[in-house]
CSV table of C-alpha atoms in Angstrom, one decimal:
chain,number,residue,atom,x,y,z
D,1,GLY,CA,187.5,-119.3,-146.3
D,2,ILE,CA,187.1,-117.9,-142.8
D,3,MET,CA,190.9,-118.1,-142.2
D,4,PHE,CA,191.6,-115.9,-145.3
D,5,LEU,CA,189.5,-113.0,-143.8
D,6,ASN,CA,191.1,-109.9,-142.3
D,7,PRO,CA,190.9,-109.2,-138.6
D,8,ASP,CA,188.2,-106.5,-139.2
D,9,HIS,CA,186.2,-108.7,-141.5
D,10,TRP,CA,182.8,-108.2,-139.8
D,11,ASP,CA,183.1,-104.5,-140.4
D,12,VAL,CA,184.7,-104.4,-143.8
D,13,LYS,CA,183.3,-107.6,-145.4
D,14,TYR,CA,180.1,-108.0,-143.4
D,15,HIS,CA,178.0,-110.0,-145.9
D,16,LEU,CA,180.9,-112.2,-147.1
D,17,THR,CA,181.8,-113.0,-143.5
D,18,LEU,CA,178.1,-113.7,-142.5
D,19,ASN,CA,177.7,-116.1,-145.5
D,20,LEU,CA,180.8,-118.0,-144.7
D,21,PHE,CA,179.9,-118.5,-141.0
D,22,THR,CA,176.4,-119.6,-142.0
D,23,ALA,CA,177.7,-122.0,-144.6
D,24,ALA,CA,180.1,-123.5,-142.0
D,25,ALA,CA,177.2,-123.9,-139.6
D,26,GLU,CA,175.2,-125.7,-142.4
D,27,SER,CA,178.2,-128.0,-143.1
D,28,ALA,CA,178.7,-128.8,-139.4
D,29,CYS,CA,174.9,-129.6,-139.2
D,30,ALA,CA,175.3,-132.0,-142.2
D,31,LEU,CA,178.1,-133.8,-140.2
D,32,SER,CA,175.8,-134.0,-137.1
D,33,ASP,CA,178.3,-132.1,-135.1
D,34,ALA,CA,175.9,-130.0,-132.8
D,35,ALA,CA,178.8,-128.4,-130.8
D,36,LEU,CA,180.5,-127.2,-134.0
D,37,VAL,CA,177.2,-125.8,-135.3
D,38,GLN,CA,176.7,-124.0,-132.0
D,39,SER,CA,180.3,-122.5,-132.1
D,40,PHE,CA,179.7,-121.0,-135.6
D,41,THR,CA,176.2,-119.8,-134.7
D,42,ASP,CA,177.5,-118.1,-131.6
D,43,VAL,CA,179.8,-116.0,-133.6
D,44,VAL,CA,176.9,-115.0,-136.0
D,45,LEU,CA,174.8,-114.1,-133.0
D,46,ALA,CA,177.6,-111.9,-131.6
D,47,HIS,CA,178.1,-109.9,-134.8
D,48,SER,CA,174.9,-110.0,-136.9
D,49,ARG,CA,173.0,-106.7,-137.5
D,50,ASN,CA,169.5,-107.9,-137.4
D,51,LEU,CA,167.2,-110.9,-136.9
D,52,ASP,CA,167.0,-111.7,-140.6
D,53,ASP,CA,170.7,-112.2,-140.8
D,54,ARG,CA,170.7,-114.6,-137.8
D,55,LEU,CA,167.9,-116.8,-138.9
D,56,PRO,CA,169.8,-119.3,-141.2
D,57,ALA,CA,172.4,-119.9,-138.5
D,58,VAL,CA,169.9,-120.3,-135.9
D,59,TYR,CA,167.7,-122.7,-138.0
D,60,PHE,CA,170.9,-124.9,-138.4
D,61,THR,CA,171.3,-125.0,-134.6
D,62,VAL,CA,167.7,-126.1,-134.1
D,63,LYS,CA,168.1,-128.8,-136.7
D,64,SER,CA,171.3,-130.0,-135.2
D,65,LEU,CA,169.8,-130.2,-131.8
D,66,LYS,CA,167.0,-132.2,-133.1
D,67,GLU,CA,169.3,-134.7,-134.9
D,68,SER,CA,171.5,-135.0,-131.9
D,69,ARG,CA,168.3,-135.9,-130.0
D,70,ASN,CA,168.7,-132.8,-127.6
D,71,LEU,CA,164.9,-132.4,-127.9
D,72,ARG,CA,164.1,-130.2,-125.0
D,73,LEU,CA,166.8,-127.6,-126.0
D,74,CYS,CA,165.7,-127.9,-129.6
D,75,ILE,CA,162.1,-127.1,-128.7
D,76,ASP,CA,163.1,-124.1,-126.4
D,77,CYS,CA,165.4,-122.7,-129.0
D,78,ALA,CA,162.9,-122.9,-131.9
D,79,SER,CA,160.0,-121.5,-129.8
D,80,GLU,CA,162.1,-118.5,-128.8
D,81,VAL,CA,162.9,-117.7,-132.5
D,82,LEU,CA,159.3,-118.2,-133.5
D,83,LYS,CA,158.2,-115.8,-130.8
D,84,GLN,CA,160.6,-113.2,-132.2
D,85,LEU,CA,159.0,-113.8,-135.6
D,86,GLY,CA,155.6,-113.0,-134.3
D,87,GLU,CA,154.2,-116.6,-133.7
D,88,ASP,CA,152.0,-117.3,-130.7
D,89,VAL,CA,153.5,-120.7,-129.9
D,90,SER,CA,151.3,-121.1,-126.8
D,91,VAL,CA,148.3,-121.2,-129.1
D,92,VAL,CA,150.0,-123.3,-131.9
D,93,PHE,CA,151.2,-126.0,-129.5
D,94,ASN,CA,147.6,-126.6,-128.3
D,95,THR,CA,145.1,-128.7,-130.2
D,96,PRO,CA,142.9,-126.5,-132.5
D,97,SER,CA,139.2,-126.6,-131.9
D,98,LYS,CA,137.1,-129.2,-133.8
D,99,GLU,CA,135.3,-126.2,-135.6
D,100,SER,CA,138.7,-124.8,-136.8
D,101,ILE,CA,139.8,-128.2,-138.1
D,102,GLU,CA,136.5,-128.9,-139.9
D,103,SER,CA,136.6,-125.3,-141.4
D,104,LEU,CA,140.1,-125.9,-142.8
D,105,ASN,CA,139.1,-129.4,-143.9
D,106,ASN,CA,136.1,-128.0,-145.7
D,107,LEU,CA,138.2,-125.5,-147.5
D,108,LEU,CA,140.6,-128.1,-148.7
D,109,LEU,CA,137.8,-130.6,-149.6
D,110,ARG,CA,135.3,-128.4,-151.3
D,111,LYS,CA,136.9,-125.2,-152.5
D,112,MET,CA,140.5,-126.4,-153.3
D,113,THR,CA,141.5,-129.2,-155.7
D,114,ASP,CA,144.9,-130.8,-155.7
D,115,ASP,CA,145.8,-128.8,-158.7
D,116,SER,CA,144.7,-125.4,-157.1
D,117,VAL,CA,146.9,-126.3,-154.0
D,118,ILE,CA,149.9,-127.2,-156.3
D,119,ALA,CA,149.3,-123.9,-158.3
D,120,LEU,CA,149.4,-121.7,-155.1
D,121,GLY,CA,151.9,-118.8,-155.7
D,122,HIS,CA,155.4,-119.3,-154.2
D,123,CYS,CA,155.8,-117.6,-150.8
D,124,THR,CA,158.0,-114.5,-151.2
D,125,GLN,CA,158.3,-113.7,-147.5
D,126,ARG,CA,161.6,-114.8,-146.2
D,127,ARG,CA,160.6,-114.8,-142.5
D,128,ALA,CA,157.5,-116.9,-143.3
D,129,GLU,CA,159.7,-119.5,-145.0
D,130,PHE,CA,161.8,-119.7,-141.8
D,131,VAL,CA,158.7,-120.0,-139.7
D,132,MET,CA,157.7,-123.1,-141.8
D,133,ARG,CA,161.2,-124.6,-141.5
D,134,LEU,CA,161.3,-124.2,-137.8
D,135,TYR,CA,157.9,-125.8,-137.3
D,136,HIS,CA,159.1,-128.7,-139.5
D,137,GLU,CA,161.9,-129.4,-137.1
D,138,LEU,CA,159.5,-129.0,-134.2
D,139,ASN,CA,157.3,-131.5,-135.7
D,140,PHE,CA,159.8,-134.3,-135.4
D,141,ALA,CA,160.9,-133.1,-131.9
D,142,PHE,CA,157.3,-133.2,-130.6
D,143,PHE,CA,156.6,-136.6,-132.4
D,144,VAL,CA,159.2,-138.0,-130.0
D,145,TYR,CA,158.7,-135.6,-127.0
D,146,ASP,CA,155.0,-134.7,-126.8
D,147,PRO,CA,152.8,-135.9,-129.7
D,148,THR,CA,149.8,-133.9,-128.4
D,149,CYS,CA,151.3,-130.8,-129.9
D,150,LEU,CA,151.6,-132.2,-133.4
D,151,LEU,CA,148.0,-131.4,-134.7
D,152,GLY,CA,148.4,-127.8,-133.8
D,153,ILE,CA,151.8,-127.4,-135.6
D,154,CYS,CA,150.5,-129.1,-138.7
D,155,PHE,CA,147.3,-127.1,-138.7
D,156,ARG,CA,149.3,-123.9,-138.4
D,157,MET,CA,151.7,-124.9,-141.3
D,158,VAL,CA,148.9,-125.8,-143.7
D,159,SER,CA,147.0,-122.6,-142.8
D,160,LEU,CA,150.2,-120.6,-143.5
D,161,THR,CA,150.7,-122.2,-146.8
D,162,ILE,CA,147.1,-121.3,-147.9
D,163,GLU,CA,147.6,-117.8,-146.5
D,164,ILE,CA,151.0,-116.8,-147.9
D,165,GLY,CA,151.7,-119.2,-150.6
D,166,SER,CA,153.6,-122.4,-151.0
D,167,THR,CA,157.2,-123.0,-149.9
D,168,GLU,CA,159.4,-126.0,-150.6
D,169,ILE,CA,158.5,-127.4,-147.1
D,170,SER,CA,154.8,-127.1,-147.6
D,171,ALA,CA,154.7,-130.7,-148.7
D,172,THR,CA,155.8,-131.9,-145.3
D,173,ALA,CA,152.9,-129.8,-143.7
D,174,PHE,CA,150.3,-131.6,-145.9
D,175,ALA,CA,151.9,-135.0,-145.2
D,176,ASN,CA,151.9,-134.6,-141.4
D,177,TYR,CA,148.4,-133.0,-141.3
D,178,GLY,CA,147.1,-135.8,-143.3
D,179,ILE,CA,148.6,-138.3,-140.8
D,180,GLU,CA,147.0,-136.5,-137.8
D,181,LEU,CA,143.6,-136.4,-139.6
D,182,ILE,CA,143.7,-140.1,-140.3
D,183,ALA,CA,144.5,-140.8,-136.6
D,184,ARG,CA,141.2,-138.9,-135.8
D,185,GLY,CA,139.1,-140.5,-138.4
D,186,TYR,CA,139.0,-137.9,-141.1
D,187,SER,CA,139.0,-139.5,-144.6
D,188,ILE,CA,140.6,-136.4,-146.2
D,189,GLY,CA,143.8,-137.5,-144.6
D,190,SER,CA,144.6,-140.1,-147.3
D,191,ARG,CA,144.0,-137.4,-150.1
D,192,LEU,CA,146.4,-135.0,-148.3
D,193,GLY,CA,149.1,-137.7,-148.3
D,194,THR,CA,148.8,-138.2,-152.0
D,195,LEU,CA,148.9,-134.4,-152.4
D,196,ALA,CA,152.1,-134.1,-150.2
D,197,LEU,CA,153.9,-136.6,-152.6
D,198,LYS,CA,152.9,-134.5,-155.6
D,199,LEU,CA,154.1,-131.3,-153.9
D,200,ALA,CA,157.4,-132.9,-152.9
D,201,GLU,CA,158.4,-134.1,-156.4
D,202,ASN,CA,161.9,-132.8,-157.2
D,203,SER,CA,162.2,-131.1,-153.8
D,204,LYS,CA,164.8,-131.6,-151.1
D,205,TYR,CA,162.0,-132.8,-148.8
D,206,ILE,CA,160.9,-135.8,-151.0
D,207,SER,CA,162.7,-138.4,-148.8
D,208,TYR,CA,161.1,-137.2,-145.6
D,209,VAL,CA,157.5,-136.9,-147.2
D,210,ILE,CA,158.0,-140.6,-148.6
D,211,ALA,CA,158.9,-141.8,-145.1
D,212,ALA,CA,155.9,-139.9,-143.4
D,213,VAL,CA,153.2,-140.7,-146.0
D,214,LYS,CA,154.1,-144.3,-146.6
D,215,GLN,CA,154.6,-145.3,-143.0
D,216,TYR,CA,151.7,-143.5,-141.3
D,217,ASN,CA,149.2,-142.8,-144.1
D,218,SER,CA,149.5,-145.3,-147.0
D,219,TRP,CA,149.2,-148.5,-144.8
D,220,VAL,CA,145.5,-147.8,-144.9
D,221,VAL,CA,145.2,-148.5,-148.6
D,222,GLU,CA,148.6,-150.1,-149.7
D,223,PRO,CA,149.9,-153.6,-149.2
D,224,LEU,CA,153.0,-153.8,-146.9
D,225,HIS,CA,155.3,-155.0,-149.6
D,226,ALA,CA,154.6,-152.0,-151.8
D,227,ILE,CA,155.3,-149.6,-148.8
D,228,ALA,CA,158.7,-151.4,-148.2
D,229,GLU,CA,159.5,-150.7,-151.9
D,230,SER,CA,158.5,-147.0,-151.5
D,231,HIS,CA,160.8,-146.7,-148.5
D,232,LEU,CA,163.7,-148.0,-150.5
D,233,LEU,CA,163.0,-145.3,-153.1
D,234,GLY,CA,163.0,-142.8,-150.3
D,235,PHE,CA,166.2,-144.1,-149.0
D,236,TYR,CA,167.9,-143.5,-152.5
D,237,ALA,CA,166.2,-140.2,-152.9
D,238,GLY,CA,167.6,-139.0,-149.6
D,239,LYS,CA,171.1,-140.2,-150.5
D,240,LYS,CA,170.8,-138.4,-153.8
D,241,ILE,CA,169.9,-134.9,-152.3
D,242,GLY,CA,172.1,-135.2,-149.2
D,243,ASP,CA,169.2,-135.7,-146.7
D,244,GLU,CA,170.9,-138.4,-144.4
D,245,PHE,CA,168.4,-138.1,-141.7
D,246,SER,CA,165.3,-139.0,-143.9
D,247,SER,CA,167.4,-141.4,-146.0
D,248,SER,CA,168.3,-143.4,-142.8
D,249,LEU,CA,164.8,-143.2,-141.6
D,250,ASN,CA,163.5,-144.7,-144.9
D,251,TYR,CA,166.0,-147.5,-144.7
D,252,CYS,CA,165.1,-148.4,-141.1
D,253,LEU,CA,161.3,-148.3,-141.9
D,254,GLN,CA,162.0,-150.5,-145.1
D,255,ILE,CA,163.7,-153.2,-143.1
D,256,ILE,CA,161.0,-153.1,-140.3
D,257,THR,CA,158.2,-153.3,-143.0
D,258,CYS,CA,159.9,-156.3,-144.8
D,259,PHE,CA,159.9,-158.0,-141.3
D,260,LEU,CA,156.2,-157.2,-140.8
D,261,CYS,CA,155.2,-158.6,-144.2
D,262,GLY,CA,157.1,-161.9,-143.8
D,263,LYS,CA,160.4,-161.6,-145.7
D,264,ASP,CA,163.1,-164.2,-145.2
D,265,LEU,CA,164.4,-164.0,-141.6
D,266,THR,CA,167.9,-165.0,-142.4
D,267,GLN,CA,168.2,-162.2,-144.9
D,268,LEU,CA,166.5,-159.8,-142.4
D,269,ASN,CA,169.0,-160.8,-139.7
D,270,ASP,CA,171.9,-159.9,-141.8
D,271,THR,CA,170.4,-156.7,-143.1
D,272,PHE,CA,169.5,-155.5,-139.6
D,273,ASN,CA,172.9,-156.5,-138.3
D,274,ASP,CA,174.7,-154.5,-141.1
D,275,TYR,CA,172.5,-151.5,-140.5
D,276,ILE,CA,173.0,-151.4,-136.7
D,277,MET,CA,176.8,-151.8,-137.2
D,278,GLN,CA,176.7,-148.8,-139.6
D,279,LEU,CA,174.8,-146.8,-137.1
D,280,LEU,CA,177.2,-147.6,-134.3
D,281,GLU,CA,180.2,-146.7,-136.4
D,282,SER,CA,178.8,-143.3,-137.2
D,283,ARG,CA,177.6,-140.3,-135.3
D,284,LYS,CA,174.2,-140.7,-136.7
D,285,LYS,CA,172.6,-143.1,-134.2
D,286,TRP,CA,169.0,-141.7,-134.7
D,287,PHE,CA,167.3,-145.0,-135.3
D,288,LEU,CA,169.4,-147.4,-133.4
D,289,PRO,CA,166.8,-148.1,-130.7
D,290,GLN,CA,164.0,-148.8,-133.1
D,291,SER,CA,166.1,-151.0,-135.3
D,292,SER,CA,167.5,-152.9,-132.5
D,293,ILE,CA,164.0,-153.7,-131.0
D,294,PHE,CA,163.0,-155.4,-134.3
D,295,TYR,CA,166.4,-157.0,-134.7
D,296,TRP,CA,165.7,-158.8,-131.3
D,297,LEU,CA,162.5,-160.2,-132.7
D,298,VAL,CA,164.1,-161.5,-135.8
D,299,VAL,CA,166.9,-163.2,-133.8
D,300,GLU,CA,164.4,-164.7,-131.3
D,301,LEU,CA,162.3,-166.1,-134.1
D,302,ILE,CA,165.4,-167.9,-135.5
D,303,GLU,CA,167.1,-168.9,-132.3
D,304,GLY,CA,164.2,-169.0,-129.8
D,305,PRO,CA,162.8,-166.6,-127.2
D,306,ASN,CA,165.5,-167.2,-124.7
D,307,PHE,CA,168.3,-166.1,-127.0
D,308,SER,CA,169.7,-162.6,-126.4
D,309,PRO,CA,171.2,-160.7,-129.4
D,310,HIS,CA,173.1,-158.6,-126.9
D,311,ASP,CA,174.9,-161.7,-125.4
D,312,HIS,CA,175.7,-162.9,-128.8
D,313,ASN,CA,177.0,-159.4,-129.9
D,314,PRO,CA,177.6,-157.0,-127.1
D,315,ASN,CA,177.6,-154.0,-129.5
D,316,ILE,CA,173.9,-154.4,-129.9
D,317,PRO,CA,172.0,-152.4,-127.4
D,318,SER,CA,170.4,-154.5,-124.8
D,319,GLU,CA,166.6,-154.2,-124.0
D,320,LEU,CA,167.4,-152.7,-120.5
D,321,ALA,CA,169.6,-150.1,-122.1
D,322,ILE,CA,166.9,-148.9,-124.6
D,323,VAL,CA,164.2,-148.9,-121.9
D,324,ALA,CA,166.5,-146.7,-119.7
D,325,PHE,CA,167.2,-144.4,-122.7
D,326,ALA,CA,163.5,-144.0,-123.5
D,327,ALA,CA,162.8,-143.1,-119.9
D,328,THR,CA,165.7,-140.7,-119.6
D,329,ALA,CA,165.0,-139.0,-122.9
D,330,LYS,CA,161.2,-138.9,-122.5
D,331,HIS,CA,161.0,-140.7,-125.8
D,332,HIS,CA,157.2,-141.1,-126.1
D,333,GLU,CA,157.2,-143.0,-129.5
D,334,LEU,CA,160.0,-145.4,-128.3
D,335,ASP,CA,158.0,-146.1,-125.1
D,336,LEU,CA,155.1,-147.3,-127.3
D,337,LEU,CA,157.3,-149.2,-129.7
D,338,ILE,CA,158.9,-151.1,-126.7
D,339,ASP,CA,155.3,-151.9,-125.5
D,340,GLY,CA,154.3,-153.0,-129.0
D,341,SER,CA,157.4,-155.4,-129.3
D,342,LYS,CA,156.5,-156.9,-125.9
D,343,LEU,CA,152.9,-157.4,-127.2
D,344,MET,CA,154.3,-159.0,-130.4
D,345,ARG,CA,156.6,-161.3,-128.4
D,346,SER,CA,153.7,-162.5,-126.1
D,347,PHE,CA,151.6,-163.4,-129.2
D,348,LEU,CA,154.6,-165.0,-131.1
D,349,PHE,CA,155.9,-167.1,-128.3
D,350,ARG,CA,152.7,-167.6,-126.3
D,351,LEU,CA,154.2,-165.8,-123.2
D,352,ASP,CA,152.5,-164.1,-120.3
D,353,MET,CA,149.3,-162.4,-122.0
D,354,SER,CA,148.1,-160.8,-118.7
D,355,LYS,CA,149.4,-157.4,-119.6
D,356,CYS,CA,148.3,-157.3,-123.2
D,357,ALA,CA,145.0,-155.5,-122.4
D,358,ASP,CA,147.0,-152.7,-120.6
D,359,VAL,CA,149.4,-152.3,-123.5
D,360,LEU,CA,146.6,-152.2,-126.1
D,361,ASP,CA,144.8,-149.5,-124.1
D,362,ARG,CA,147.9,-147.4,-123.8
D,363,VAL,CA,148.4,-147.6,-127.6
D,364,VAL,CA,144.7,-146.9,-128.5
D,365,ASN,CA,144.4,-144.0,-126.1
D,366,ALA,CA,147.7,-142.4,-127.1
D,367,THR,CA,147.4,-139.4,-129.4
D,368,CYS,CA,150.3,-140.6,-131.4
D,369,GLN,CA,151.1,-141.2,-135.1
D,370,LEU,CA,152.5,-144.6,-134.2
């Protein structure tokens, strides 16, 4: 489509040209090609007439940076755009006061039923919708990079939804806010998880909401095998709507949850191996470290603690490689997961237990959804 345009297309066919370049950026984002997304966005930035025209292409840049795990640049880019949209990110990225949290919780608990939240009018402010979408991408980036910022982001997204009306992404706000509340001992968190699933029905964020709610919220009340089945539904839902990121996340969590609830190790060995090979063959290696960590445990339970999956299959990332990646990328969640796997290995194989107390202290004191 772009190749058919005349040389003066930005002057003569401005809106058609803008739509084509924005659609090209979106397609490149779906292919996880961050460099191609940036090339189309740069053209839009050079020729767009105002901020509103730039927002869609810039959003796809932020999303592609997140999915390519370039988290620091993702955070910087999104923060800059949010400032242009009037958001005080220095306040949002800090934990809200206990009084503010309890005030919002009381509003949700005493003055608003689930039905009244679902019945909130649809937001008609285009800029506000992009604010919500940018905060959603930041939520995942900070989950990995600096989880201490998560509560402030979720708090802002829920407050915006109540203030300006519901958007399609509001379901993710309630899902993530519920998770943060559960981690801090607020019982309303479970209710918000259920509400998020209702809000996400038939939306393009259903796969993400299933992954978030079932993994970090529902474990409080649901058996693990039921959570594993829900993740499988989330995997298929993501495939159906083209959300590869959330679909792959659900599949990874489904296998891990099957391992935790005692499914057949031989079958899990084959499933993990197939999934890891698929990740290695694609550009989308988002959950390669997490799946590899649990794959090691499965293989060691079958073959013994001295057996290395990396020696058996050099394509599987080694433990040293993943530890190095976590340190280089400042991957907070992965650091905790590595510690957790070491703790599990110590208990499973009766290894050196001297560091268990230190690991448990780190996990308990970490303000992290994990």
